[in-house]
XYZ file of C-alpha atoms in Angstrom:
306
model
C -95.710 69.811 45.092
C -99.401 70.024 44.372
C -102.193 67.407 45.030
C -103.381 69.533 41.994
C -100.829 69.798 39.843
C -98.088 66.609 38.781
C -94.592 67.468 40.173
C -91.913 65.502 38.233
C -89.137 65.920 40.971
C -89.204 64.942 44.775
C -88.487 68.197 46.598
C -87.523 69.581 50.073
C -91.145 69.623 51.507
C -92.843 67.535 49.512
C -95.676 65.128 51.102
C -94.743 61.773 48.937
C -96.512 58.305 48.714
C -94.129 55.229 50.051
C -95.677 52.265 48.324
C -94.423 48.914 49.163
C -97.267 46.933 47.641
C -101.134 47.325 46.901
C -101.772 46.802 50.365
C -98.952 48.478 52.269
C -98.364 52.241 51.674
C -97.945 55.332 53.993
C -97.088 58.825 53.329
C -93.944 60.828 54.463
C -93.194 64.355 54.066
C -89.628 64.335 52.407
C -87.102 66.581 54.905
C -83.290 66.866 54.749
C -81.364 65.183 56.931
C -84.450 62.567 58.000
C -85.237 58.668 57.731
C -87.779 57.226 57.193
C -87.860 52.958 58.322
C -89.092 50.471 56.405
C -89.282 46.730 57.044
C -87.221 46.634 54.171
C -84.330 49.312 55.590
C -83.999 52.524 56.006
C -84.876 55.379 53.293
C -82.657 58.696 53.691
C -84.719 61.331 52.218
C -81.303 63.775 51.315
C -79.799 60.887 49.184
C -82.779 58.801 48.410
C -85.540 60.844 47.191
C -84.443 64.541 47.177
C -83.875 65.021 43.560
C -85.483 61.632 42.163
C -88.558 61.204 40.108
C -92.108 60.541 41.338
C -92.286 56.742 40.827
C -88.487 56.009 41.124
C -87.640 52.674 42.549
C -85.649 53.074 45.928
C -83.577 50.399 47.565
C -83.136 50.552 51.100
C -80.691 49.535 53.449
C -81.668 46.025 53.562
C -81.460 45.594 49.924
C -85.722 45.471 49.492
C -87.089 48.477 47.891
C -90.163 50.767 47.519
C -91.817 52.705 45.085
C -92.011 56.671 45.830
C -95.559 58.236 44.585
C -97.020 61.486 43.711
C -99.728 62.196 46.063
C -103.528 62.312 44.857
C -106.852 62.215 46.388
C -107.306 58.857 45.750
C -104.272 57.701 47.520
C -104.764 59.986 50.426
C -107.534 58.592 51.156
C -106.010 55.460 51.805
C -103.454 56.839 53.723
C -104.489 60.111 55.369
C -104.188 60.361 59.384
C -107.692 59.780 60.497
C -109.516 62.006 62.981
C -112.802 61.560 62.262
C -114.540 58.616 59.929
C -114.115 59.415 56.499
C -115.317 59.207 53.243
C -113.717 56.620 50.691
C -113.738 56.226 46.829
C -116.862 54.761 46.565
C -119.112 57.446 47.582
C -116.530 60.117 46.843
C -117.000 59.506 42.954
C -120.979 59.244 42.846
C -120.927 62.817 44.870
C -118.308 64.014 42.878
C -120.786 63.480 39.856
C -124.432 64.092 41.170
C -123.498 67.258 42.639
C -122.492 67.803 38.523
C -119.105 69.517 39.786
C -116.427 71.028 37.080
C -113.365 72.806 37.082
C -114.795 76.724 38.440
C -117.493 75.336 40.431
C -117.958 76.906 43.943
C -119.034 74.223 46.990
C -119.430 74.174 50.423
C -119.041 71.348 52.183
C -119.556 70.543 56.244
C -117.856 69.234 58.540
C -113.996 69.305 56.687
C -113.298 65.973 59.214
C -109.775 64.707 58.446
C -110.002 66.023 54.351
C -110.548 62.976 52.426
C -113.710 63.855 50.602
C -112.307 67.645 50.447
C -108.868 67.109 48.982
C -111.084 64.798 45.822
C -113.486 67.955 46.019
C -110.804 70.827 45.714
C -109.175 68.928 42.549
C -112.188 68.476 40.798
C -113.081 72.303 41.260
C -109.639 73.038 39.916
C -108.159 75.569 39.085
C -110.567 78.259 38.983
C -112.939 76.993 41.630
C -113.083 77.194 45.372
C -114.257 75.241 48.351
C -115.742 76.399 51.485
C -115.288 74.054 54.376
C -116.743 74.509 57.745
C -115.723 72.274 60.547
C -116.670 72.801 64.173
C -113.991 71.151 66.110
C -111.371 73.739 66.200
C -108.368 71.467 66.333
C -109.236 69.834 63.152
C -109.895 72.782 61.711
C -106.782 74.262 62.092
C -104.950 70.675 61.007
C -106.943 71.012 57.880
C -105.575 74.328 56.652
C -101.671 72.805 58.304
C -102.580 70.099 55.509
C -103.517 72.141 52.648
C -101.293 74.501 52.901
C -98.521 71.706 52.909
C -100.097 70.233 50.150
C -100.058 73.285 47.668
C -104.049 74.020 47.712
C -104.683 76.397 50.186
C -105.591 79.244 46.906
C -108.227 76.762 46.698
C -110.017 76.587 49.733
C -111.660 78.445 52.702
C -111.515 76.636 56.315
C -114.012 77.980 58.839
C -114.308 76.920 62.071
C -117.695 77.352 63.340
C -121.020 75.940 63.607
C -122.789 75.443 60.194
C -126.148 74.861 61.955
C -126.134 78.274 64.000
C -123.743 80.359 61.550
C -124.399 78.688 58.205
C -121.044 78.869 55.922
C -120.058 82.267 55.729
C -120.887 82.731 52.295
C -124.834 83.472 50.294
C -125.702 82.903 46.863
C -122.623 82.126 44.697
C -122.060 77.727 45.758
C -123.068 75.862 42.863
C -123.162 72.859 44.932
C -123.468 71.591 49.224
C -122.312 68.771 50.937
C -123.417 68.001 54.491
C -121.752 65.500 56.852
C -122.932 66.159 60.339
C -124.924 64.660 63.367
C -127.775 66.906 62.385
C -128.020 67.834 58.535
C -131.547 69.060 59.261
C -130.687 71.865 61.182
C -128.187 72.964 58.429
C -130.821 72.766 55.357
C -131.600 76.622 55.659
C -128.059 77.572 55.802
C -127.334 75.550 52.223
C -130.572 77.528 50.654
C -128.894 80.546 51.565
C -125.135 79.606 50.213
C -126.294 78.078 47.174
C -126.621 80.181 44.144
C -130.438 81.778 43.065
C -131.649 78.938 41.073
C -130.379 75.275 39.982
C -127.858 74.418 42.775
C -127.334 70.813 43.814
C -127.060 69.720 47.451
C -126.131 66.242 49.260
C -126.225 64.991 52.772
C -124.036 61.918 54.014
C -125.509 60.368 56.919
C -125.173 56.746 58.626
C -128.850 56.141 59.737
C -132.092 56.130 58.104
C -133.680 58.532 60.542
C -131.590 61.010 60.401
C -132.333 60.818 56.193
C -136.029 61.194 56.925
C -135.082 64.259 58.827
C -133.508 65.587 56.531
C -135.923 64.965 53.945
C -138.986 66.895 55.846
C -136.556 69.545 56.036
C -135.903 69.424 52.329
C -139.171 69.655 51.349
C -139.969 72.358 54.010
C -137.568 74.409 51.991
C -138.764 74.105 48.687
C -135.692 71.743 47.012
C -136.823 69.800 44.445
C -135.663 66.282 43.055
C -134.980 64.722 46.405
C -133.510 61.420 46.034
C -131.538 58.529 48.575
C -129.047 55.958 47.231
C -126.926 53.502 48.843
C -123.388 52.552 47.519
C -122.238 49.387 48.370
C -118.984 47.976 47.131
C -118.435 44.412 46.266
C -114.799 43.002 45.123
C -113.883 40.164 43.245
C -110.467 38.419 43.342
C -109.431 36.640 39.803
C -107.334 33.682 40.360
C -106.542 30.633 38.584
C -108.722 27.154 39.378
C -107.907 24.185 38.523
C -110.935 21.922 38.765
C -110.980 17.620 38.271
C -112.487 16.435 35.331
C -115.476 14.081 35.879
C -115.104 10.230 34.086
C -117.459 10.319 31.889
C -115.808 6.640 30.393
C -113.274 5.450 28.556
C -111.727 8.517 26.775
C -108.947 6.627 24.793
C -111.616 4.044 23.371
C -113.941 6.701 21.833
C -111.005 8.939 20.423
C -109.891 6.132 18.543
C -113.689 4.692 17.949
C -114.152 8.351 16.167
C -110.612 8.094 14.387
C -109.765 10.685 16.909
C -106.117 11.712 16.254
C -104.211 13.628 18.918
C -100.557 14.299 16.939
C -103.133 16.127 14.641
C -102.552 19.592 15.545
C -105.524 20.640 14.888
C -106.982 18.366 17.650
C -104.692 19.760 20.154
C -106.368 21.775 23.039
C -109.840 19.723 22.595
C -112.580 18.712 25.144
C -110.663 14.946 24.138
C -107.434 16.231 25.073
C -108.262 17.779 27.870
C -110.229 14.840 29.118
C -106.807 12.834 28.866
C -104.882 14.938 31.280
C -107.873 14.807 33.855
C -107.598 18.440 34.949
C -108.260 21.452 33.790
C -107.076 25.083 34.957
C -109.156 28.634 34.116
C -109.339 31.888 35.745
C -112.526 32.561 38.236
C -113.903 35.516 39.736
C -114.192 35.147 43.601
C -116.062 37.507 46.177
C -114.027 38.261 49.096
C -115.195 36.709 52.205
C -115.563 39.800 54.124
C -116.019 43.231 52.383
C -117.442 46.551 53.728
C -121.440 46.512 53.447
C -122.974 50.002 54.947
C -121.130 53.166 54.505
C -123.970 55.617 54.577
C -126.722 56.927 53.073
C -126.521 59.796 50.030
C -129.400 62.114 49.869
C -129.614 64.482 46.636
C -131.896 67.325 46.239
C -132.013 70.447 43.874
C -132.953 74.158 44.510
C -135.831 74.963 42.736
C-alpha cells in the first residue's frame, strides 16, 4: 500500500479509510487477528478486509455496513491524528500550484507538523522527486518518518529534526521550491536562499497573523526575492436542497385560464406558470450558505528568487 501508488487489494499492513458517510470516517491500519468497532458492529480485519478490494462494501456485526477506502492525501487530511494545526485542502491546492510543483521537483518544507500538507506535497513530487522536511520537535519528527514509512513513501522523503532557523535544511542549491510554517519565518528566509536552486525557485510562507507576514516580507526583500505576493483563501460552502415556496394570489386563476381559452388537458399547457398557479406551490432546488463555516486559516506569502 502506497499513498502514491493505487493498491487494488487490502493487505496485512495496510493503513485503510473506514467511511461510514461524508461526515464520519476514520482510518485503521488493517492487522490479523484485530477489530475494529463501529456503531454499526464490529469489523474483523482477517475475514473482513484482508483480501477484499479498496471500496468493498463491509457489513458488520450489527447488520449496518461501511465502505473500506484507499488512502490519499486528501482523505488524510480529514482524518490524520493531529499534533499540531494543520493545513487543509483549501490552501493545500493553491500552494500545491503557485509553488508550480511537478512530478521530479525537489522542496523543502518546515515544520513537517502532523504531515497533512507533506503527504499532498510528496505525491505531487512523485515519483522522481523528493521532499525535505525539517521539524523541530523531536517526537513528531520521529512519528512522521513511523507514518511514512507505514505509508509506502519514505523513498520519497527526508525527515530532519532540527532547527531550520539556526541549521537551515540540510541541503543548498538543488529545491526547486520552499514552504515555511513556523512561529518565525523571518529568521528562516536566508536558509531557503541557500536550499533553493541558483536562479528561478519559488518560496511560500504560511502564517496566522499579519505581522508576522510583514516580517517576513522585509526579510524577503532584504534578500533579493522577487515577485512577493500575500493572498488569503477563504472557503465558503453551499448546501443544494429542495424549496418549496407558496405562490402569491395574484386573483382568480381559473377565471383568466378560461377568459384566455386556457386549456389544461392540453398537453402542451401542462407544467405552465397557469398550472402551477393552480396547485399553489411550487418546489426548486436552492443554493444555501452554511450558517457557520471556517473564515481565517492563514495568510500565503509567495516570492521568487531572482
Amino acid at each position: 500500500m502506497s499513498f502514491v501508488e493505487y493498491g487494488d487489494t487490502i493487505k496485512d499492513g495496510d493503513t485503510a479509510i473506514v467511511f461510514l458517510g461524508h461526515e464520519s470516517m476514520f482510518p485503521v491500519k488493517v492487522q490479523h487477528g484485530t477489530v475494529t468497532q463501529t456503531k454499526y458492529g464490529v469489523i474483523r480485519h482477517s475475514t473482513d478486509l484482508i483480501g477484499k478490494k479498496y471500496g468493498s462494501k463491509v457489513t458488520c456485526s450489527k447488520g449496518g455496513w461501511v465502505f473500506i477506502l484507499h488512502p490519499t492525501p486528501e482523505l488524510w487530511t480529514m482524518n490524520l491524528p493531529h499534533r499540531t494545526q494543520i493545513l487543509y485542502s483549501t490552501d493545500i491546492s493553491i500552494i500545491t500550484m503557485m509553488l508550480e510543483l511537478k512530478p521530479g521537483s525537489i522542496v523543502c518544507e518546515s515544520g513537517t507538523g502532523s504531515g497533512s500538507l507533506s503527504h499532498a506535497l510528496i505525491r505531487t513530487v512523485a515519483p522522481t522527486g523528493h521532499l525535505y522536511t525539517v521539524e523541530f520537535h523531536q517526537q513528531r519528527a520521529e512519528k512522521a518518518r513511523e507514518e511514512f514509512r507505514e505509508h509506502g513513501v519514505e523513498h520519497l522523503v527526508t525527515v530532519t529534526n532540527q532547527d531550520v532557523c539556526k541549521n537551515g535544511f540540510g541541503v543548498s542549491n538543488i529545491a526547486d521550491a520552499v514552504f515555511l510554517d513556523i512561529p518565525s519565518p523571518w529568521e528562516a528566509i536566508g536558509h531557503a536562499k541557500s536550499a533553493l536552486k541558483a536562479e528561478g525557485g519559488r518560496i511560500c510562507s504560511f502564517s496566522p497573523c499579519i505581522e508576522q507576514v510583514q516580517r517576513t516580507c522585509l526579510a524577503m526583500e532584504e534578500c533579493g526575492f522577487t515577485e512577493i505576493n500575500t493572498l488569503e483563501i477563504l472557503l465558503r460552502v453551499y448546501n443544494v436542497r429542495t424549496i418549496s415556496l407558496q405562490i402569491p394570489d395574484l386573483g382568480k386563476a381559473a377565471e383568466d385560464n378560461s377568459s384566455t381559452g386556457f386549456d389544461s388537458s392540453n398537453p402542451s399547457n401542462q407544467g405552465s406558470p397557469c398550472t402551477n398557479l393552480q396547485q399553489g406551490a411550487v418546489q426548486f432546488k436552492s443554493s444555501v450558505p452554511l450558517k457557520e463555516m471556517v473564515g481565517h486559516t492563514g495568510y500565503l506569502t509567495f516570492a521568487t528568487k531572482s
